[in-house]
GROMACS .gro file of C-alpha atoms in nm:
model
  450
    1MET     CA    1  -0.018   0.003  -0.030
    2ALA     CA    2   0.122   0.340  -0.098
    3ASN     CA    3   0.233   0.583   0.180
    4THR     CA    4   0.044   0.885   0.233
    5ASP     CA    5   0.270   1.089   0.402
    6ARG     CA    6   0.515   1.199   0.139
    7SER     CA    7   0.836   1.270   0.337
    8ILE     CA    8   0.861   0.867   0.380
    9MET     CA    9   0.773   0.800  -0.004
   10THR     CA   10   0.971   0.546  -0.169
   11PRO     CA   11   1.176   0.578  -0.448
   12ARG     CA   12   0.907   0.396  -0.697
   13GLU     CA   13   0.633   0.584  -0.540
   14ILE     CA   14   0.832   0.936  -0.629
   15VAL     CA   15   0.907   0.830  -0.964
   16SER     CA   16   0.503   0.712  -0.960
   17GLU     CA   17   0.406   1.104  -0.892
   18LEU     CA   18   0.652   1.215  -1.126
   19ASP     CA   19   0.532   1.004  -1.432
   20LYS     CA   20   0.167   1.208  -1.359
   21TYR     CA   21   0.306   1.555  -1.512
   22ILE     CA   22   0.638   1.413  -1.679
   23VAL     CA   23   0.668   1.156  -2.002
   24GLY     CA   24   0.978   0.970  -2.031
   25GLN     CA   25   1.306   1.028  -1.880
   26ASN     CA   26   1.301   0.734  -1.624
   27GLU     CA   27   1.631   0.731  -1.542
   28ALA     CA   28   1.617   1.148  -1.427
   29LYS     CA   29   1.329   1.040  -1.252
   30ARG     CA   30   1.495   0.737  -1.063
   31ALA     CA   31   1.766   0.981  -0.957
   32VAL     CA   32   1.631   1.228  -0.793
   33ALA     CA   33   1.358   1.005  -0.614
   34VAL     CA   34   1.680   0.797  -0.441
   35ALA     CA   35   1.819   1.132  -0.343
   36LEU     CA   36   1.494   1.242  -0.226
   37ARG     CA   37   1.458   0.917  -0.038
   38ASN     CA   38   1.818   0.939   0.121
   39ARG     CA   39   1.693   1.243   0.301
   40TRP     CA   40   1.439   1.001   0.473
   41ARG     CA   41   1.722   0.719   0.554
   42ARG     CA   42   1.944   0.969   0.650
   43SER     CA   43   1.681   1.092   0.944
   44ARG     CA   44   1.717   0.733   1.080
   45VAL     CA   45   2.065   0.732   1.103
   46PRO     CA   46   2.226   0.818   1.420
   47GLU     CA   47   2.487   1.016   1.515
   48PRO     CA   48   2.802   1.099   1.453
   49LEU     CA   49   2.711   0.955   1.095
   50HIS     CA   50   2.384   1.167   1.023
   51SER     CA   51   2.613   1.459   0.995
   52GLU     CA   52   2.830   1.295   0.777
   53ILE     CA   53   2.620   1.175   0.517
   54THR     CA   54   2.578   1.451   0.273
   55PRO     CA   55   2.342   1.481  -0.026
   56LYS     CA   56   2.453   1.333  -0.360
   57ASN     CA   57   2.415   1.610  -0.579
   58ILE     CA   58   2.286   1.583  -0.926
   59LEU     CA   59   2.425   1.676  -1.244
   60MET     CA   60   2.119   1.664  -1.569
   61ILE     CA   61   2.272   1.685  -1.910
   62GLY     CA   62   2.023   1.701  -2.182
   63PRO     CA   63   1.834   1.985  -2.458
   64THR     CA   64   1.590   2.221  -2.341
   65GLY     CA   65   1.242   2.139  -2.321
   66VAL     CA   66   1.263   1.802  -2.207
   67GLY     CA   67   1.155   1.803  -1.846
   68LYS     CA   68   1.482   1.876  -1.664
   69THR     CA   69   1.336   2.229  -1.499
   70GLU     CA   70   0.986   2.013  -1.454
   71ILE     CA   71   1.143   1.717  -1.256
   72ALA     CA   72   1.318   1.969  -0.983
   73ARG     CA   73   0.987   2.183  -0.952
   74ARG     CA   74   0.795   1.874  -0.922
   75LEU     CA   75   1.015   1.699  -0.671
   76ALA     CA   76   0.993   2.015  -0.439
   77ARG     CA   77   0.622   2.039  -0.484
   78LEU     CA   78   0.596   1.668  -0.409
   79THR     CA   79   0.789   1.726  -0.057
   80ASP     CA   80   0.657   2.096   0.038
   81ALA     CA   81   1.054   2.166   0.004
   82PRO     CA   82   1.187   2.520  -0.001
   83PHE     CA   83   1.292   2.540  -0.326
   84VAL     CA   84   1.451   2.801  -0.567
   85LYS     CA   85   1.544   2.799  -0.945
   86THR     CA   86   1.825   3.034  -1.073
   87GLU     CA   87   2.020   3.054  -1.391
   88ALA     CA   88   2.429   3.038  -1.350
   89THR     CA   89   2.428   3.303  -1.619
   90LYS     CA   90   2.307   3.550  -1.325
   91PHE     CA   91   2.584   3.532  -1.145
   92THR     CA   92   2.942   3.687  -1.168
   93GLU     CA   93   3.283   3.629  -0.980
   94VAL     CA   94   3.312   3.791  -0.652
   95GLY     CA   95   3.448   4.144  -0.704
   96TYR     CA   96   3.251   4.278  -1.027
   97VAL     CA   97   2.902   4.358  -1.010
   98GLY     CA   98   2.645   4.129  -1.060
   99ARG     CA   99   2.495   3.854  -0.855
  100ASN     CA  100   2.655   3.695  -0.604
  101VAL     CA  101   2.623   3.357  -0.564
  102GLU     CA  102   2.563   3.352  -0.182
  103SER     CA  103   2.205   3.534  -0.329
  104ILE     CA  104   2.095   3.184  -0.382
  105VAL     CA  105   2.096   3.080  -0.026
  106ARG     CA  106   1.924   3.397   0.030
  107ASP     CA  107   1.649   3.318  -0.212
  108LEU     CA  108   1.615   2.980  -0.102
  109MET     CA  109   1.556   3.131   0.280
  110GLU     CA  110   1.265   3.371   0.192
  111ALA     CA  111   1.105   3.077  -0.013
  112GLY     CA  112   1.145   2.868   0.339
  113MET     CA  113   1.007   3.138   0.514
  114LYS     CA  114   0.720   3.172   0.313
  115LEU     CA  115   0.635   2.790   0.307
  116MET     CA  116   0.640   2.786   0.675
  117ARG     CA  117   0.463   3.098   0.743
  118GLU     CA  118   0.180   2.924   0.498
  119GLN     CA  119   0.192   2.567   0.690
  120GLN     CA  120   0.175   2.749   1.049
  121LYS     CA  121  -0.133   2.954   0.920
  122LYS     CA  122  -0.324   2.683   0.762
  123LYS     CA  123  -0.264   2.554   1.177
  124VAL     CA  124  -0.435   2.823   1.307
  125ARG     CA  125  -0.677   2.871   1.029
  126THR     CA  126  -0.978   2.795   1.224
  127ARG     CA  127  -0.944   3.065   1.488
  128ALA     CA  128  -0.824   3.337   1.267
  129GLN     CA  129  -1.152   3.280   1.060
  130GLU     CA  130  -1.369   3.311   1.372
  131ALA     CA  131  -1.124   3.627   1.491
  132ALA     CA  132  -1.196   3.761   1.141
  133GLN     CA  133  -1.557   3.715   1.116
  134GLU     CA  134  -1.592   3.913   1.436
  135ARG     CA  135  -1.413   4.207   1.285
  136VAL     CA  136  -1.699   4.204   0.959
  137LEU     CA  137  -1.946   4.188   1.194
  138ASP     CA  138  -1.837   4.477   1.386
  139LEU     CA  139  -1.853   4.669   1.042
  140LEU     CA  140  -2.218   4.555   1.009
  141VAL     CA  141  -2.366   4.536   1.362
  142PRO     CA  142  -2.186   4.747   1.639
  143PRO     CA  143  -2.072   4.501   1.906
  144PRO     CA  144  -2.236   4.429   2.235
  145THR     CA  145  -2.142   4.679   2.498
  146GLY     CA  146  -2.188   4.595   2.875
  147MET     CA  147  -2.294   4.781   3.155
  148THR     CA  148  -1.991   4.864   3.443
  149ASN     CA  149  -1.954   4.624   3.751
  150PRO     CA  150  -1.858   4.894   4.103
  151ASP     CA  151  -1.496   4.773   4.056
  152GLY     CA  152  -1.510   4.914   3.694
  153THR     CA  153  -1.499   4.592   3.459
  154GLN     CA  154  -1.728   4.545   3.212
  155ILE     CA  155  -2.076   4.334   3.183
  156LYS     CA  156  -2.079   4.161   2.869
  157ARG     CA  157  -2.456   4.189   2.753
  158GLU     CA  158  -2.637   3.944   2.562
  159GLU     CA  159  -2.540   4.017   2.179
  160ASN     CA  160  -2.856   4.166   1.994
  161ALA     CA  161  -3.076   3.938   1.727
  162ALA     CA  162  -2.918   4.114   1.462
  163ARG     CA  163  -2.565   4.066   1.495
  164ARG     CA  164  -2.678   3.653   1.581
  165ARG     CA  165  -2.885   3.658   1.239
  166PHE     CA  166  -2.554   3.832   1.052
  167ARG     CA  167  -2.308   3.601   1.187
  168GLU     CA  168  -2.561   3.327   1.036
  169ASP     CA  169  -2.551   3.463   0.699
  170LEU     CA  170  -2.180   3.566   0.731
  171ARG     CA  171  -2.098   3.206   0.852
  172GLU     CA  172  -2.353   3.028   0.529
  173GLY     CA  173  -2.163   3.286   0.275
  174ARG     CA  174  -2.486   3.478   0.218
  175LEU     CA  175  -2.330   3.803   0.273
  176ASP     CA  176  -2.020   3.735   0.032
  177ASP     CA  177  -2.111   3.973  -0.207
  178LYS     CA  178  -2.206   4.276   0.010
  179VAL     CA  179  -1.988   4.540  -0.002
  180VAL     CA  180  -1.858   4.741   0.291
  181GLU     CA  181  -1.587   4.985   0.389
  182ALA     CA  182  -1.298   4.801   0.621
  183ASP     CA  183  -1.014   4.939   0.735
  184VAL     CA  184  -0.722   4.741   0.555
  185PRO     CA  185  -0.354   4.743   0.442
  186ALA     CA  186  -0.271   5.000   0.167
  187ARG     CA  187  -0.203   4.890  -0.153
  188VAL     CA  188   0.191   5.026  -0.138
  189PRO     CA  189   0.418   4.933  -0.451
  190ALA     CA  190   0.694   4.656  -0.369
  191PHE     CA  191   1.068   4.799  -0.238
  192ASN     CA  192   1.334   4.614  -0.330
  193MET     CA  193   1.669   4.777  -0.325
  194ILE     CA  194   2.031   4.648  -0.431
  195ALA     CA  195   2.287   4.716  -0.242
  196PRO     CA  196   2.644   4.745  -0.388
  197GLU     CA  197   2.861   4.433  -0.390
  198GLY     CA  198   2.996   4.348  -0.039
  199MET     CA  199   2.684   4.530   0.141
  200ASP     CA  200   2.427   4.271   0.206
  201ASP     CA  201   2.348   4.348   0.550
  202LEU     CA  202   2.291   4.690   0.450
  203GLU     CA  203   2.064   4.591   0.194
  204ASN     CA  204   1.890   4.354   0.462
  205GLN     CA  205   1.833   4.560   0.711
  206LEU     CA  206   1.706   4.888   0.494
  207GLN     CA  207   1.468   4.565   0.345
  208GLY     CA  208   1.343   4.497   0.658
  209VAL     CA  209   1.251   4.912   0.779
  210PHE     CA  210   1.068   4.946   0.446
  211ASP     CA  211   0.883   4.605   0.505
  212LYS     CA  212   0.787   4.714   0.845
  213ILE     CA  213   0.660   5.064   0.728
  214ASN     CA  214   0.513   4.968   0.433
  215ALA     CA  215   0.291   4.685   0.701
  216ARG     CA  216   0.209   4.947   0.930
  217GLN     CA  217   0.031   5.166   0.645
  218ARG     CA  218  -0.348   5.151   0.633
  219GLU     CA  219  -0.656   5.276   0.400
  220LYS     CA  220  -1.019   5.275   0.413
  221ARG     CA  221  -1.177   5.090   0.115
  222ARG     CA  222  -1.493   4.946  -0.004
  223LEU     CA  223  -1.464   4.593  -0.099
  224PRO     CA  224  -1.707   4.280  -0.086
  225ILE     CA  225  -1.733   4.096   0.209
  226LYS     CA  226  -1.590   3.789   0.093
  227GLU     CA  227  -1.252   3.979   0.020
  228VAL     CA  228  -1.257   4.119   0.340
  229LEU     CA  229  -1.243   3.869   0.516
  230GLU     CA  230  -1.000   3.685   0.329
  231ILE     CA  231  -0.754   3.958   0.421
  232TYR     CA  232  -0.882   3.983   0.788
  233THR     CA  233  -0.828   3.596   0.796
  234ASP     CA  234  -0.484   3.654   0.724
  235GLU     CA  235  -0.395   3.909   0.898
  236GLU     CA  236  -0.549   3.720   1.240
  237ALA     CA  237  -0.338   3.410   1.162
  238GLY     CA  238  -0.033   3.612   1.136
  239ARG     CA  239  -0.135   3.753   1.486
  240LEU     CA  240  -0.151   3.385   1.614
  241ILE     CA  241   0.175   3.259   1.478
  242ASP     CA  242   0.497   3.312   1.653
  243GLU     CA  243   0.765   3.480   1.369
  244ASP     CA  244   1.057   3.352   1.612
  245ASP     CA  245   0.941   2.977   1.639
  246ILE     CA  246   0.876   3.007   1.205
  247THR     CA  247   1.217   3.159   1.170
  248ARG     CA  248   1.383   2.843   1.401
  249GLN     CA  249   1.184   2.581   1.174
  250ALA     CA  250   1.222   2.805   0.842
  251ILE     CA  251   1.622   2.749   0.904
  252ASP     CA  252   1.579   2.395   0.988
  253ASN     CA  253   1.373   2.294   0.684
  254VAL     CA  254   1.574   2.475   0.438
  255GLU     CA  255   1.897   2.307   0.580
  256ASN     CA  256   1.779   1.939   0.597
  257ASN     CA  257   1.515   1.954   0.300
  258GLY     CA  258   1.628   2.257   0.062
  259ILE     CA  259   1.629   2.197  -0.311
  260VAL     CA  260   1.850   2.441  -0.544
  261PHE     CA  261   1.784   2.407  -0.893
  262ILE     CA  262   2.079   2.571  -1.123
  263ASP     CA  263   1.999   2.595  -1.450
  264GLU     CA  264   2.254   2.660  -1.755
  265ILE     CA  265   2.545   2.527  -1.565
  266ASP     CA  266   2.677   2.465  -1.907
  267LYS     CA  267   2.713   2.833  -1.945
  268ILE     CA  268   2.971   2.896  -1.744
  269ALA     CA  269   3.197   2.598  -1.840
  270ARG     CA  270   3.536   2.680  -2.012
  271GLY     CA  271   3.375   2.516  -2.352
  272GLY     CA  272   3.040   2.749  -2.302
  273GLU     CA  273   2.971   3.030  -2.499
  274THR     CA  274   2.915   3.368  -2.288
  275ASN     CA  275   2.819   3.728  -2.382
  276GLY     CA  276   3.104   4.001  -2.259
  277ALA     CA  277   3.367   3.938  -1.980
  278ASP     CA  278   3.469   3.631  -1.865
  279VAL     CA  279   3.367   3.667  -1.526
  280SER     CA  280   3.077   3.435  -1.515
  281ARG     CA  281   3.278   3.139  -1.647
  282GLU     CA  282   3.562   2.984  -1.389
  283GLY     CA  283   3.513   3.262  -1.134
  284VAL     CA  284   3.183   3.149  -1.058
  285GLN     CA  285   3.230   2.780  -1.024
  286ARG     CA  286   3.495   2.837  -0.791
  287ASP     CA  287   3.242   3.095  -0.592
  288LEU     CA  288   3.001   2.774  -0.589
  289LEU     CA  289   3.205   2.534  -0.478
  290PRO     CA  290   3.179   2.616  -0.133
  291LEU     CA  291   2.784   2.653  -0.131
  292ILE     CA  292   2.754   2.315  -0.288
  293GLU     CA  293   3.045   2.173  -0.064
  294GLY     CA  294   2.871   2.327   0.221
  295THR     CA  295   2.892   2.608   0.379
  296SER     CA  296   2.732   2.933   0.601
  297VAL     CA  297   2.571   3.202   0.469
  298LYS     CA  298   2.455   3.507   0.625
  299THR     CA  299   2.089   3.565   0.585
  300LYS     CA  300   1.882   3.840   0.729
  301TYR     CA  301   1.708   3.573   0.920
  302GLY     CA  302   2.010   3.436   1.076
  303TRP     CA  303   2.283   3.186   0.934
  304VAL     CA  304   2.227   2.943   0.712
  305ARG     CA  305   2.449   2.633   0.650
  306THR     CA  306   2.429   2.446   0.300
  307ASP     CA  307   2.557   2.115   0.369
  308HIS     CA  308   2.246   1.920   0.333
  309VAL     CA  309   2.104   2.140   0.057
  310LEU     CA  310   2.056   1.933  -0.222
  311PHE     CA  311   2.180   2.104  -0.561
  312ILE     CA  312   2.052   1.990  -0.905
  313CYS     CA  313   2.262   2.110  -1.159
  314SER     CA  314   2.133   2.110  -1.538
  315GLY     CA  315   2.241   2.216  -1.913
  316ALA     CA  316   2.207   2.154  -2.282
  317PHE     CA  317   2.615   2.078  -2.296
  318HIS     CA  318   2.581   2.163  -2.674
  319LEU     CA  319   2.907   2.371  -2.714
  320SER     CA  320   3.084   2.221  -2.393
  321LYS     CA  321   3.068   1.859  -2.217
  322PRO     CA  322   3.059   1.841  -1.813
  323SER     CA  323   3.478   1.797  -1.812
  324ASP     CA  324   3.476   2.152  -1.874
  325LEU     CA  325   3.377   2.206  -1.553
  326VAL     CA  326   3.624   2.298  -1.273
  327PRO     CA  327   3.751   1.948  -1.111
  328GLU     CA  328   3.617   2.021  -0.796
  329LEU     CA  329   3.273   2.138  -0.917
  330GLN     CA  330   3.268   1.820  -1.124
  331GLY     CA  331   3.314   1.641  -0.809
  332ARG     CA  332   3.032   1.782  -0.604
  333LEU     CA  333   2.812   1.649  -0.864
  334PRO     CA  334   2.870   1.300  -0.847
  335ILE     CA  335   2.509   1.192  -0.998
  336ARG     CA  336   2.487   1.240  -1.374
  337VAL     CA  337   2.192   1.170  -1.575
  338GLU     CA  338   2.139   1.246  -1.928
  339LEU     CA  339   1.789   1.346  -2.062
  340LYS     CA  340   1.686   1.221  -2.392
  341SER     CA  341   1.504   1.422  -2.670
  342LEU     CA  342   1.153   1.373  -2.707
  343THR     CA  343   1.009   1.153  -2.977
  344CYS     CA  344   0.709   1.170  -3.174
  345GLU     CA  345   0.498   0.906  -2.964
  346ASP     CA  346   0.665   1.140  -2.649
  347PHE     CA  347   0.464   1.456  -2.803
  348GLU     CA  348   0.133   1.264  -2.808
  349ARG     CA  349   0.172   1.162  -2.442
  350ILE     CA  350   0.246   1.507  -2.324
  351LEU     CA  351  -0.043   1.642  -2.498
  352THR     CA  352  -0.301   1.411  -2.357
  353ALA     CA  353  -0.186   1.199  -2.112
  354THR     CA  354  -0.014   1.343  -1.822
  355ASP     CA  355  -0.259   1.485  -1.527
  356ALA     CA  356  -0.238   1.847  -1.641
  357SER     CA  357  -0.174   1.773  -2.032
  358ILE     CA  358  -0.157   2.047  -2.270
  359VAL     CA  359  -0.478   1.919  -2.422
  360LYS     CA  360  -0.665   1.943  -2.092
  361GLN     CA  361  -0.556   2.291  -2.019
  362TYR     CA  362  -0.670   2.424  -2.386
  363GLU     CA  363  -0.988   2.261  -2.322
  364ALA     CA  364  -1.035   2.382  -2.032
  365ILE     CA  365  -0.924   2.727  -2.081
  366LEU     CA  366  -1.148   2.791  -2.371
  367GLY     CA  367  -1.448   2.619  -2.192
  368ALA     CA  368  -1.444   2.918  -1.955
  369ASP     CA  369  -1.592   3.129  -2.270
  370GLY     CA  370  -1.833   2.855  -2.335
  371ALA     CA  371  -1.664   2.736  -2.627
  372GLN     CA  372  -1.631   2.308  -2.647
  373VAL     CA  373  -1.326   2.185  -2.808
  374THR     CA  374  -1.262   1.844  -2.859
  375PHE     CA  375  -0.942   1.662  -3.027
  376THR     CA  376  -0.965   1.351  -3.239
  377ASP     CA  377  -0.701   1.109  -3.198
  378ASP     CA  378  -0.568   1.156  -3.567
  379ALA     CA  379  -0.550   1.550  -3.482
  380ILE     CA  380  -0.365   1.476  -3.163
  381LYS     CA  381  -0.063   1.274  -3.388
  382ALA     CA  382  -0.079   1.535  -3.665
  383ILE     CA  383  -0.016   1.805  -3.410
  384ALA     CA  384   0.294   1.564  -3.255
  385ARG     CA  385   0.400   1.517  -3.572
  386TYR     CA  386   0.465   1.875  -3.711
  387ALA     CA  387   0.600   1.969  -3.369
  388TYR     CA  388   0.833   1.684  -3.359
  389GLU     CA  389   0.939   1.783  -3.780
  390VAL     CA  390   0.989   2.163  -3.681
  391ASN     CA  391   1.204   2.053  -3.374
  392GLU     CA  392   1.372   1.821  -3.621
  393ARG     CA  393   1.441   2.095  -3.886
  394THR     CA  394   1.526   2.395  -3.675
  395GLU     CA  395   1.547   2.469  -3.341
  396ASN     CA  396   1.499   2.190  -3.081
  397ILE     CA  397   1.318   2.370  -2.802
  398GLY     CA  398   1.192   2.018  -2.662
  399ALA     CA  399   0.795   2.019  -2.541
  400ARG     CA  400   0.784   2.371  -2.566
  401ARG     CA  401   0.728   2.387  -2.930
  402LEU     CA  402   0.360   2.218  -2.846
  403HIS     CA  403   0.260   2.501  -2.700
  404THR     CA  404   0.347   2.725  -2.992
  405VAL     CA  405   0.199   2.487  -3.261
  406MET     CA  406  -0.112   2.471  -3.028
  407GLU     CA  407  -0.135   2.861  -3.012
  408LYS     CA  408  -0.121   2.903  -3.415
  409LEU     CA  409  -0.360   2.622  -3.401
  410LEU     CA  410  -0.628   2.756  -3.211
  411GLU     CA  411  -0.522   3.085  -3.282
  412GLU     CA  412  -0.900   3.170  -3.480
  413VAL     CA  413  -1.112   2.951  -3.225
  414SER     CA  414  -0.964   3.175  -2.897
  415PHE     CA  415  -1.019   3.482  -3.077
  416GLU     CA  416  -1.378   3.415  -3.177
  417ALA     CA  417  -1.445   3.222  -2.823
  418GLY     CA  418  -1.693   3.452  -2.623
  419ASN     CA  419  -1.799   3.633  -2.918
  420ARG     CA  420  -2.119   3.378  -2.918
  421SER     CA  421  -2.331   3.219  -2.680
  422SER     CA  422  -2.193   2.880  -2.752
  423MET     CA  423  -1.928   2.737  -2.916
  424GLN     CA  424  -1.859   2.344  -3.076
  425VAL     CA  425  -1.523   2.295  -3.234
  426GLN     CA  426  -1.416   1.957  -3.332
  427ILE     CA  427  -1.034   1.941  -3.426
  428ASP     CA  428  -0.942   1.672  -3.641
  429GLU     CA  429  -0.656   1.586  -3.870
  430THR     CA  430  -0.806   1.793  -4.164
  431TYR     CA  431  -0.858   2.084  -3.948
  432VAL     CA  432  -0.466   2.054  -3.814
  433THR     CA  433  -0.314   2.013  -4.203
  434GLU     CA  434  -0.517   2.319  -4.317
  435HIS     CA  435  -0.421   2.553  -4.008
  436LEU     CA  436  -0.070   2.424  -3.980
  437GLY     CA  437   0.051   2.201  -4.311
  438ALA     CA  438   0.156   2.500  -4.544
  439ILE     CA  439   0.336   2.654  -4.227
  440ALA     CA  440   0.533   2.348  -4.088
  441GLY     CA  441   0.625   2.261  -4.447
  442ASN     CA  442   0.803   2.592  -4.494
  443GLU     CA  443   1.147   2.573  -4.308
  444ASP     CA  444   1.211   2.976  -4.320
  445LEU     CA  445   0.812   3.059  -4.223
  446SER     CA  446   0.834   2.762  -3.913
  447ARG     CA  447   1.136   2.939  -3.791
  448TYR     CA  448   0.933   3.219  -3.737
  449VAL     CA  449   0.604   3.128  -3.665
  450LEU     CA  450   0.633   2.799  -3.492
   0.00000   0.00000   0.00000
């Protein structure tokens, strides 16, 4: 029987979950599934070995659009782990203007804090909703007042019938659309500053000051009660949770369960092409080394160690090879998996077989406008064939080609949907050929249109 607790899923169960969203690439799925399971295994190992067991970081090699990023993203969602995705080309060597690699850990810590806040707010949501309802009731009906005892304390009066009636209507959702004037947080533009290199502490301090100032600003706005309830519930949940406790738990979660996905690692290899100065190559690799090997990084929430953070790096390696990375970095990525180019059959499965397949997405989004769009089996085969052929003749962008093909195929339907009260369209092979055949058959035209 399958485990219901995601934290103790077996590798086979993890792969089964990934199969719902990603077609093929079994080798890569198995590698990340084992890496994830090893975290649970490590938690069962007593000291002193517990601290000595480090993650086996992964290097994914394969062309664009074959599922590298999606595997890492789904893995993080599957485990509710703090996750951050970045591109290696964003960073420059220490001493140059640009992002420092340590910002990866700060971004991961922000993701960890957001995740932990959401988890803790869910635990107190019932109490927060009750408090929020009382605040909304105060806007509709004055709160009951009490007489004063001789000692000055209040004697609470029984609330009036109107307030009881409004409470019942509120809980049943009958007042959701009623508009009231409420005191809510002010809409202020986000302030994000980037301090000069080496002044990260100043950046964190100033960002914290502006965040606190913005949090205190409030304004009167006329809003539907449903929206006011959501705002007040979130505020009340924030009052019920302990920020210090959340910070401690978030740091622990990041240090032991965090996942960092670094894409385009091949672009900073010696054989890769880069634009501008060579400050994004070997220097960045050497800056990444201590991060992947294990070090402490100062964030605005405290020091965070990266010894047990799982790093997944990926790249196409068209113009370079993994051996072009500095030897030390190669050694920190011991698990290497090669993802294969997608076949025509893979495209067919991507269109229909996954839980959030492309066809299901288009049927749902056009259905919102009352358009009923259906695809025949021969249409699916034709769409997959055109996407595969265009990839073979032009730039191979993997599954992303399906989105450009589908947009062109449904261009007219998407424009007309909503203009009619009801619309039924059946996409068959003839329809696909009429709308895509000429474009896909012209190599120059398909480069620009598909």
